[in-house]
Tab-separated table of C-alpha atoms and ligand atoms in Angstrom:
chain	number	residue	atom	x	y	z
A	1	MET	CA	9.330	7.641	34.425
A	2	ILE	CA	8.952	6.613	30.618
A	3	VAL	CA	8.662	3.070	29.647
A	4	LEU	CA	8.722	1.481	26.160
A	5	GLY	CA	6.369	-1.784	25.691
A	6	ILE	CA	6.992	-4.341	22.734
A	7	GLU	CA	4.215	-6.744	21.768
A	8	SER	CA	4.737	-9.559	19.139
A	9	SER	CA	3.273	-12.756	20.532
A	10	CYS	CA	0.484	-13.234	17.843
A	11	ASP	CA	-0.290	-11.643	14.837
A	12	GLU	CA	0.256	-7.826	16.014
A	13	THR	CA	3.535	-6.202	15.797
A	14	ALA	CA	3.228	-3.134	18.224
A	15	ALA	CA	5.016	-0.945	20.517
A	16	ALA	CA	4.015	2.069	22.606
A	17	ILE	CA	5.601	4.366	25.155
A	18	VAL	CA	3.916	5.493	28.243
A	19	ASN	CA	4.908	7.579	31.189
A	20	ASP	CA	3.874	7.327	34.905
A	21	GLN	CA	1.210	9.955	34.532
A	22	ARG	CA	-0.698	7.319	32.471
A	23	GLN	CA	0.064	9.349	29.550
A	24	ILE	CA	0.257	7.184	26.079
A	25	LEU	CA	3.088	9.275	24.540
A	26	GLY	CA	3.114	7.173	21.252
A	27	GLU	CA	2.023	3.970	19.915
A	28	CYS	CA	1.977	1.917	16.819
A	29	VAL	CA	0.115	-1.437	15.861
A	30	LEU	CA	0.619	-3.351	12.582
A	31	THR	CA	-1.973	-6.086	12.379
A	32	GLN	CA	-0.762	-8.944	10.062
A	33	LEU	CA	-3.270	-9.450	7.194
A	34	GLU	CA	-1.268	-12.253	5.653
A	35	HIS	CA	-3.204	-14.737	7.705
A	36	LYS	CA	-6.557	-13.962	6.481
A	37	VAL	CA	-6.328	-16.461	3.553
A	38	TYR	CA	-5.593	-19.295	5.864
A	39	GLY	CA	-8.652	-18.494	8.469
A	40	GLY	CA	-6.132	-18.530	11.455
A	41	VAL	CA	-2.706	-17.252	12.426
A	42	VAL	CA	0.293	-19.229	10.741
A	43	PRO	CA	3.133	-19.218	13.196
A	44	GLU	CA	5.957	-19.075	10.616
A	45	ILE	CA	4.182	-16.358	8.461
A	46	ALA	CA	3.860	-14.500	11.816
A	47	ALA	CA	7.431	-14.793	12.941
A	48	ARG	CA	8.816	-13.479	9.533
A	49	CYS	CA	6.386	-10.642	9.518
A	50	HIS	CA	7.415	-9.406	13.102
A	51	LEU	CA	10.951	-9.693	11.977
A	52	GLU	CA	10.231	-7.475	8.845
A	53	HIS	CA	8.423	-4.695	10.636
A	54	ILE	CA	9.700	-4.623	14.374
A	55	ASP	CA	12.372	-1.791	13.525
A	56	GLU	CA	9.897	0.225	11.560
A	57	ILE	CA	7.044	-0.111	14.208
A	58	LEU	CA	9.756	0.897	16.832
A	59	GLU	CA	10.984	3.928	14.838
A	60	GLU	CA	7.634	4.994	14.147
A	61	THR	CA	6.447	4.798	17.877
A	62	PHE	CA	9.353	7.043	18.763
A	63	LYS	CA	8.658	9.532	16.119
A	64	ARG	CA	4.963	9.832	17.209
A	65	ALA	CA	6.067	10.144	20.765
A	66	ASN	CA	8.521	12.738	19.692
A	67	LEU	CA	11.323	11.205	21.805
A	68	LYS	CA	14.644	9.672	21.158
A	69	PRO	CA	15.554	6.110	22.616
A	70	GLN	CA	17.896	7.620	25.272
A	71	ASP	CA	14.677	9.390	26.673
A	72	ILE	CA	13.052	6.198	27.878
A	73	ASP	CA	13.928	4.505	31.512
A	74	ALA	CA	13.112	1.004	30.858
A	75	ILE	CA	12.242	-1.473	28.022
A	76	ALA	CA	9.436	-4.010	28.457
A	77	ALA	CA	8.677	-6.964	26.045
A	78	SER	CA	6.007	-9.379	25.748
A	79	SER	CA	7.833	-12.465	26.615
A	80	GLY	CA	5.166	-15.103	26.414
A	81	PRO	CA	2.680	-16.991	26.421
A	82	GLY	CA	2.381	-16.681	22.643
A	83	LEU	CA	3.806	-18.039	19.277
A	84	ILE	CA	7.382	-18.487	20.169
A	85	GLY	CA	8.910	-17.264	16.884
A	86	GLY	CA	7.034	-13.900	17.391
A	87	VAL	CA	7.761	-13.703	21.030
A	88	VAL	CA	11.620	-14.113	20.103
A	89	VAL	CA	11.600	-11.388	17.820
A	90	GLY	CA	10.072	-8.850	20.242
A	91	VAL	CA	12.052	-10.024	23.087
A	92	MET	CA	15.356	-9.800	21.010
A	93	ALA	CA	14.390	-6.194	20.006
A	94	GLY	CA	13.787	-5.349	23.622
A	95	LYS	CA	17.044	-6.809	24.977
A	96	ALA	CA	19.148	-5.241	22.126
A	97	LEU	CA	17.803	-1.688	22.930
A	98	ALA	CA	18.203	-2.539	26.602
A	99	LEU	CA	21.884	-3.563	25.985
A	100	ALA	CA	22.817	-0.676	23.811
A	101	LEU	CA	21.117	1.991	25.882
A	102	ASN	CA	22.118	0.713	29.232
A	103	LYS	CA	18.587	0.618	30.459
A	104	PRO	CA	16.725	-2.197	32.428
A	105	PHE	CA	14.863	-4.921	30.464
A	106	ILE	CA	11.139	-6.132	31.874
A	107	ALA	CA	9.777	-9.652	30.723
A	108	ILE	CA	6.092	-9.030	30.492
A	109	ASN	CA	3.750	-11.950	30.792
A	110	HIS	CA	1.332	-11.045	27.635
A	111	LEU	CA	-1.523	-12.162	30.019
A	112	GLU	CA	-0.513	-9.442	32.581
A	113	GLY	CA	-0.331	-6.959	29.829
A	114	HIS	CA	-4.106	-7.670	29.214
A	115	ALA	CA	-4.864	-7.871	32.907
A	116	LEU	CA	-3.712	-4.673	33.968
A	117	ALA	CA	-4.609	-2.532	30.969
A	118	ALA	CA	-7.773	-1.282	32.499
A	119	ARG	CA	-5.596	0.255	35.345
A	120	LEU	CA	-4.167	2.716	32.725
A	121	THR	CA	-7.420	4.076	31.567
A	122	SER	CA	-9.748	3.333	34.586
A	123	ASP	CA	-9.130	4.002	38.209
A	124	VAL	CA	-9.183	0.483	39.044
A	125	LYS	CA	-7.847	-0.725	42.434
A	126	TYR	CA	-6.233	-3.859	43.798
A	127	PRO	CA	-7.777	-6.437	44.518
A	128	TYR	CA	-10.215	-6.799	41.651
A	129	LEU	CA	-12.032	-9.528	39.659
A	130	LEU	CA	-11.047	-9.941	36.046
A	131	LEU	CA	-12.375	-11.750	33.355
A	132	LEU	CA	-9.653	-12.465	30.860
A	133	VAL	CA	-11.024	-13.592	27.572
A	134	SER	CA	-8.704	-13.660	24.444
A	135	GLY	CA	-8.214	-15.831	21.475
A	136	GLY	CA	-6.095	-18.170	23.428
A	137	HIS	CA	-7.008	-17.825	26.943
A	138	CYS	CA	-10.166	-17.771	29.256
A	139	GLN	CA	-9.793	-17.198	32.785
A	140	ILE	CA	-11.357	-15.763	35.912
A	141	LEU	CA	-8.823	-14.424	38.305
A	142	ILE	CA	-8.480	-12.182	41.180
A	143	VAL	CA	-5.784	-9.538	40.698
A	144	LYS	CA	-4.115	-8.871	43.943
A	145	GLY	CA	-1.044	-6.767	42.629
A	146	VAL	CA	1.504	-6.699	40.083
A	147	GLY	CA	2.400	-10.529	39.423
A	148	GLU	CA	-0.200	-11.688	41.976
A	149	PHE	CA	-2.922	-13.723	40.603
A	150	GLU	CA	-5.297	-16.071	41.995
A	151	ARG	CA	-7.053	-18.064	39.292
A	152	LEU	CA	-10.695	-19.046	40.344
A	153	GLY	CA	-11.520	-20.732	37.047
A	154	THR	CA	-10.447	-21.367	33.423
A	155	THR	CA	-11.660	-22.969	30.439
A	156	ILE	CA	-11.402	-26.908	30.217
A	157	ASP	CA	-11.243	-26.921	26.261
A	158	ASP	CA	-11.523	-23.833	23.984
A	159	ALA	CA	-10.742	-20.345	24.751
A	160	ALA	CA	-13.814	-17.849	24.299
A	161	GLY	CA	-12.167	-16.034	21.206
A	162	GLU	CA	-11.259	-19.380	19.823
A	163	ALA	CA	-14.832	-20.466	19.778
A	164	PHE	CA	-15.836	-16.926	18.156
A	165	ASP	CA	-13.259	-17.787	15.531
A	166	LYS	CA	-14.343	-21.450	15.057
A	167	VAL	CA	-17.895	-20.512	14.692
A	168	ALA	CA	-16.997	-17.700	12.141
A	169	LYS	CA	-14.971	-20.194	10.258
A	170	MET	CA	-17.956	-22.759	10.046
A	171	LEU	CA	-19.887	-19.698	8.829
A	172	SER	CA	-17.186	-18.561	6.308
A	173	LEU	CA	-17.068	-15.306	8.018
A	174	GLY	CA	-13.377	-14.968	7.795
A	175	TYR	CA	-10.657	-14.297	10.502
A	176	PRO	CA	-10.462	-12.865	13.292
A	177	GLY	CA	-13.965	-14.165	13.903
A	178	GLY	CA	-15.229	-12.046	16.903
A	179	PRO	CA	-15.695	-8.847	15.270
A	180	MET	CA	-17.634	-10.624	12.047
A	181	ILE	CA	-19.773	-12.448	14.641
A	182	GLU	CA	-20.602	-9.322	16.663
A	183	LYS	CA	-21.566	-7.465	13.522
A	184	MET	CA	-24.002	-10.210	12.114
A	185	ALA	CA	-25.381	-10.783	15.545
A	186	ALA	CA	-26.605	-7.233	15.859
A	187	LEU	CA	-28.834	-8.083	12.646
A	188	GLY	CA	-30.047	-11.331	14.277
A	189	ASP	CA	-32.595	-12.860	16.623
A	190	GLU	CA	-30.753	-14.141	19.671
A	191	ASN	CA	-33.501	-16.294	20.622
A	192	ARG	CA	-34.101	-18.228	17.462
A	193	PHE	CA	-31.740	-21.070	18.043
A	194	VAL	CA	-31.569	-22.797	21.333
A	195	LEU	CA	-27.903	-23.498	22.449
A	196	PRO	CA	-26.296	-25.149	25.495
A	197	ARG	CA	-24.794	-23.251	28.383
A	198	PRO	CA	-21.858	-25.720	29.402
A	199	LEU	CA	-20.953	-26.605	32.807
A	200	GLN	CA	-23.794	-24.986	34.485
A	201	ASN	CA	-24.150	-27.786	36.730
A	202	SER	CA	-20.639	-27.727	38.050
A	203	HIS	CA	-20.060	-25.698	41.254
A	204	ASP	CA	-16.602	-24.464	40.235
A	205	CYS	CA	-15.830	-21.382	38.223
A	206	ASN	CA	-14.491	-23.320	35.155
A	207	LEU	CA	-15.764	-22.636	31.612
A	208	SER	CA	-16.168	-24.785	28.574
A	209	PHE	CA	-17.025	-23.841	25.041
A	210	SER	CA	-16.616	-26.978	22.964
A	211	GLY	CA	-19.995	-28.431	23.413
A	212	LEU	CA	-21.425	-24.823	22.312
A	213	LYS	CA	-19.417	-24.880	19.327
A	214	THR	CA	-20.594	-28.543	18.434
A	215	ALA	CA	-24.062	-27.343	19.127
A	216	VAL	CA	-23.875	-24.623	16.575
A	217	ARG	CA	-22.077	-26.964	13.950
A	218	LYS	CA	-25.112	-29.459	14.123
A	219	ILE	CA	-27.454	-26.478	13.428
A	220	ILE	CA	-25.339	-25.391	10.335
A	221	GLU	CA	-25.188	-29.169	9.330
A	222	SER	CA	-28.789	-29.154	9.334
A	223	TYR	CA	-28.935	-26.582	6.263
A	224	ALA	CA	-26.635	-28.800	4.265
A	225	PRO	CA	-28.481	-31.464	1.840
A	226	ASP	CA	-25.297	-33.934	2.890
A	227	ASP	CA	-24.720	-32.716	6.302
A	228	ASN	CA	-21.484	-31.126	5.172
A	229	ILE	CA	-21.189	-27.671	6.645
A	230	GLU	CA	-19.277	-26.472	3.560
A	231	HIS	CA	-22.455	-27.285	1.528
A	232	ALA	CA	-24.840	-25.509	3.900
A	233	ILE	CA	-27.301	-23.200	2.191
A	234	LEU	CA	-27.719	-20.236	4.806
A	235	ARG	CA	-29.757	-17.112	4.136
A	236	LYS	CA	-28.219	-14.051	5.490
A	237	GLN	CA	-30.794	-13.867	8.159
A	238	ASP	CA	-29.980	-17.606	9.134
A	239	THR	CA	-26.455	-16.838	9.414
A	240	ALA	CA	-27.100	-13.574	11.539
A	241	ASP	CA	-29.619	-15.475	13.883
A	242	ILE	CA	-27.106	-18.074	14.474
A	243	CYS	CA	-24.367	-15.514	15.308
A	244	ALA	CA	-26.778	-13.844	17.870
A	245	SER	CA	-27.874	-16.981	19.389
A	246	PHE	CA	-24.068	-18.133	19.962
A	247	GLN	CA	-23.078	-14.690	21.004
A	248	LYS	CA	-25.872	-14.810	23.671
A	249	ALA	CA	-25.098	-18.455	24.725
A	250	ALA	CA	-21.289	-17.555	25.059
A	251	THR	CA	-21.985	-14.361	27.141
A	252	GLU	CA	-24.515	-15.958	29.427
A	253	SER	CA	-21.999	-18.880	29.908
A	254	LEU	CA	-19.366	-16.209	30.970
A	255	VAL	CA	-21.760	-14.408	33.146
A	256	TYR	CA	-23.104	-17.165	35.054
A	257	LYS	CA	-19.602	-18.364	36.187
A	258	LEU	CA	-18.567	-14.711	37.039
A	259	GLN	CA	-21.630	-14.770	39.410
A	260	LYS	CA	-20.121	-17.680	41.094
A	261	ALA	CA	-16.606	-16.047	40.966
A	262	ILE	CA	-18.171	-12.589	42.529
A	263	VAL	CA	-19.588	-14.576	45.605
A	264	ILE	CA	-15.907	-15.873	46.248
A	265	PHE	CA	-14.193	-12.472	45.627
A	266	LYS	CA	-16.538	-10.724	48.054
A	267	THR	CA	-16.160	-13.301	50.662
A	268	LYS	CA	-12.236	-13.242	50.357
A	269	TYR	CA	-11.943	-9.523	49.473
A	270	PRO	CA	-14.554	-7.560	51.056
A	271	GLN	CA	-12.691	-4.433	50.080
A	272	GLY	CA	-12.667	-5.297	46.583
A	273	LYS	CA	-14.987	-3.183	44.333
A	274	ASP	CA	-14.022	-3.715	40.673
A	275	LEU	CA	-15.051	-6.077	37.926
A	276	VAL	CA	-12.736	-5.796	35.100
A	277	VAL	CA	-12.847	-7.662	31.721
A	278	SER	CA	-9.976	-7.637	29.248
A	279	GLY	CA	-8.569	-9.410	26.212
A	280	GLY	CA	-9.672	-9.439	22.739
A	281	VAL	CA	-13.242	-10.710	23.368
A	282	ALA	CA	-13.734	-7.704	25.751
A	283	ALA	CA	-14.099	-5.654	22.514
A	284	ASN	CA	-17.450	-7.143	22.435
A	285	THR	CA	-20.163	-4.702	23.087
A	286	TYR	CA	-22.712	-7.290	23.758
A	287	LEU	CA	-20.478	-8.784	26.673
A	288	ARG	CA	-19.545	-5.524	27.855
A	289	ASN	CA	-23.226	-4.460	28.339
A	290	ARG	CA	-24.123	-7.688	29.985
A	291	LEU	CA	-21.150	-7.270	32.422
A	292	GLN	CA	-22.045	-3.645	33.209
A	293	GLN	CA	-25.394	-4.912	34.252
A	294	LEU	CA	-23.957	-7.720	36.198
A	295	ALA	CA	-21.677	-5.272	38.073
A	296	ASP	CA	-24.799	-3.053	38.864
A	297	THR	CA	-26.613	-5.826	40.171
A	298	GLU	CA	-23.941	-6.718	42.279
A	299	GLY	CA	-22.705	-3.443	43.493
A	300	LEU	CA	-19.550	-3.455	41.774
A	301	ILE	CA	-17.784	-1.033	39.531
A	302	PHE	CA	-17.411	-2.377	35.886
A	303	SER	CA	-14.143	-1.407	33.984
A	304	ALA	CA	-12.940	-2.408	30.734
A	305	PRO	CA	-9.993	-0.964	28.500
A	306	PRO	CA	-11.206	1.155	25.289
A	307	ILE	CA	-12.130	-1.303	22.704
A	308	ARG	CA	-8.756	-0.601	20.841
A	309	PHE	CA	-6.790	-1.607	23.839
A	310	CYS	CA	-8.476	-5.003	24.195
A	311	THR	CA	-6.939	-6.671	21.124
A	312	ASP	CA	-3.258	-6.909	21.493
A	313	ASN	CA	-1.299	-3.894	21.559
A	314	GLY	CA	1.787	-2.156	22.579
A	315	VAL	CA	0.136	0.005	25.315
A	316	MET	CA	-0.758	-2.745	27.698
A	317	ILE	CA	2.768	-3.940	27.612
A	318	ALA	CA	4.438	-0.641	28.521
A	319	TRP	CA	1.918	-0.090	31.013
A	320	ALA	CA	2.412	-3.676	32.684
A	321	GLY	CA	6.134	-2.626	32.327
A	322	MET	CA	5.593	0.773	34.007
A	323	GLU	CA	3.776	-1.096	36.864
A	324	ARG	CA	6.790	-3.401	37.303
A	325	ALA	CA	9.403	-0.597	36.829
A	326	LEU	CA	7.697	1.330	39.575
A	327	LYS	CA	8.240	-1.502	42.000
A	328	GLY	CA	11.726	-2.120	40.472
A	329	MET	CA	10.714	-5.502	39.046
A	330	TYR	CA	13.295	-5.711	36.158
A	331	ASN	CA	14.777	-8.905	34.458
A	332	GLY	CA	18.176	-10.071	33.441
A	333	LEU	CA	19.000	-10.103	29.604
A	334	ASP	CA	19.326	-13.786	30.114
A	335	PHE	CA	15.493	-14.091	30.460
A	336	LYS	CA	14.265	-16.952	28.188
A	337	PRO	CA	11.047	-16.351	26.304
A	338	ARG	CA	8.379	-18.796	27.489
A	339	PRO	CA	5.799	-20.119	25.046
A	340	ARG	CA	3.688	-21.329	27.895
A	341	TRP	CA	3.486	-19.107	31.108
A	342	PRO	CA	0.513	-19.278	33.197
A	343	LEU	CA	-0.242	-16.117	35.003
A	344	ASP	CA	-0.313	-17.648	38.417
A	345	ALA	CA	3.089	-19.321	38.125
A	346	ASP	CA	6.308	-17.810	39.286
A	347	ALA	CA	6.720	-14.399	38.927
A	348	PRO	CA	9.896	-12.837	37.095
A	349	LYS	CA	12.527	-11.931	39.427
A	350	ALA	CA	12.684	-8.568	41.452
A	351	ALA	CA	15.370	-5.957	40.846
A	352	GLY	CA	18.600	-7.214	43.081
A	353	ALA	CA	18.007	-10.769	42.087
A	354	GLY	CA	19.858	-10.759	38.824
A	355	GLY	CA	17.891	-7.824	37.414
A	356	VAL	CA	19.779	-5.281	35.230
A	357	LYS	CA	19.180	-1.596	36.522
A	358	ALA	CA	20.303	1.536	34.879
B	1	KG4	O1	-6.133	-10.632	22.783
B	1	KG4	P1	-6.219	-10.919	21.389
B	1	KG4	O2	-6.052	-9.871	20.314
B	1	KG4	O3	-5.175	-12.076	21.095
B	1	KG4	C1	-4.656	-13.145	22.048
B	1	KG4	O4	-3.945	-12.698	22.833
B	1	KG4	O5	-5.387	-14.250	21.828
B	1	KG4	O6	-7.566	-11.604	21.188
B	1	KG4	C2	-7.896	-12.040	20.031
B	1	KG4	C3	-9.330	-12.672	19.898
B	1	KG4	C4	-9.781	-13.584	18.724
B	1	KG4	O7	-10.293	-14.670	18.926
B	1	KG4	C5	-11.029	-12.570	18.158
B	1	KG4	O8	-11.786	-13.218	17.491
B	1	KG4	C6	-11.532	-11.925	19.426
B	1	KG4	O9	-10.185	-11.684	20.545
B	1	KG4	N1	-12.449	-10.744	19.450
B	1	KG4	C7	-13.640	-10.787	19.615
B	1	KG4	C8	-14.006	-9.520	19.320
B	1	KG4	N2	-12.867	-8.776	18.710
B	1	KG4	C9	-11.845	-9.588	18.930
B	1	KG4	N3	-14.404	-11.509	20.085
B	1	KG4	C10	-15.696	-11.105	20.308
B	1	KG4	N4	-16.083	-10.013	19.800
B	1	KG4	C11	-15.360	-8.921	19.297
B	1	KG4	N5	-15.628	-7.818	19.043
B	2	ZN	ZN1	-3.698	-11.079	23.731
């Protein structure tokens, strides 16, 4: 079985082809640089860029895989949640190929793409505990199977990646902020600034980053003669120390709530062995190291996708498509892209319930 995956829900136009032997036959990612000057993704510009580049990305992916469109068995496209203009471009490209080739179409929840990515590269078995941390989402879930998610906690305000991006913006480090914060943090003293660990007193697994972000803002303001962060006079070392202290606080907030989630996971699923992190923030080595330590302490096996498959890519969509295709979970060409699509909401229909089969 060979599946093509298409990703276009944010600022990466990407495609990949994988087979059921877990081999990546070809892949291609274009990260849109057009947004850098705006300090964040501009939806209209993103949609236009996806439209301009989707054909060449698909062509290049087939070329790298040394395959022809007729060689694939199914087409999967990231169909939400995300910026709807971009999602529509990828879904339309996927449906057009499916129609022209008479192959089945699979609508992938972008978050499911992140959630299952580690199963392509590591021997992760259902059920597993997942920390999903991206630019738009921050959730702790139990992944029981394809399309079967139990959410234990979520952020009540900002996503983890959003917090990294906003702190980076306050420090004029550019977009996306996560990689820049990580780079600066490596040069800094993580114990210099005392920052809050939000929601530590709540008994649930929910997370919050807005208080942490505000605390960072106050520190930066204290370096400005008029309390305006744009006028803050920071030495490189001050910036590095802020980044390191923030990265530590954000990571410890995640670890703290994961500890609570592990208790629930072990009680409900004693057979579960794996702790997985995924999503763009999972590219952060400091976080990965802390999660490895946590898993060691808790007797769990820690897995994360290789760093390049943490941020948005076509491989994770192709692999989620493969997992669905192997179960015959296809969608009709009337599937409507969903700008909002919670992971634990209704799963796409299985074959036989309106699905198109080759
Ligand atoms: O999964 P992703 O590529 O897109 C979404 O689905 O949102 O995640 C992007 C997010 C951005 O907020 C970016 O700052 C963050 O992932 N990120 C990182 C790192 N690399 C990317 N955050 C912390 N450390 C990193 N190394
Ligand atoms: Zn993503």
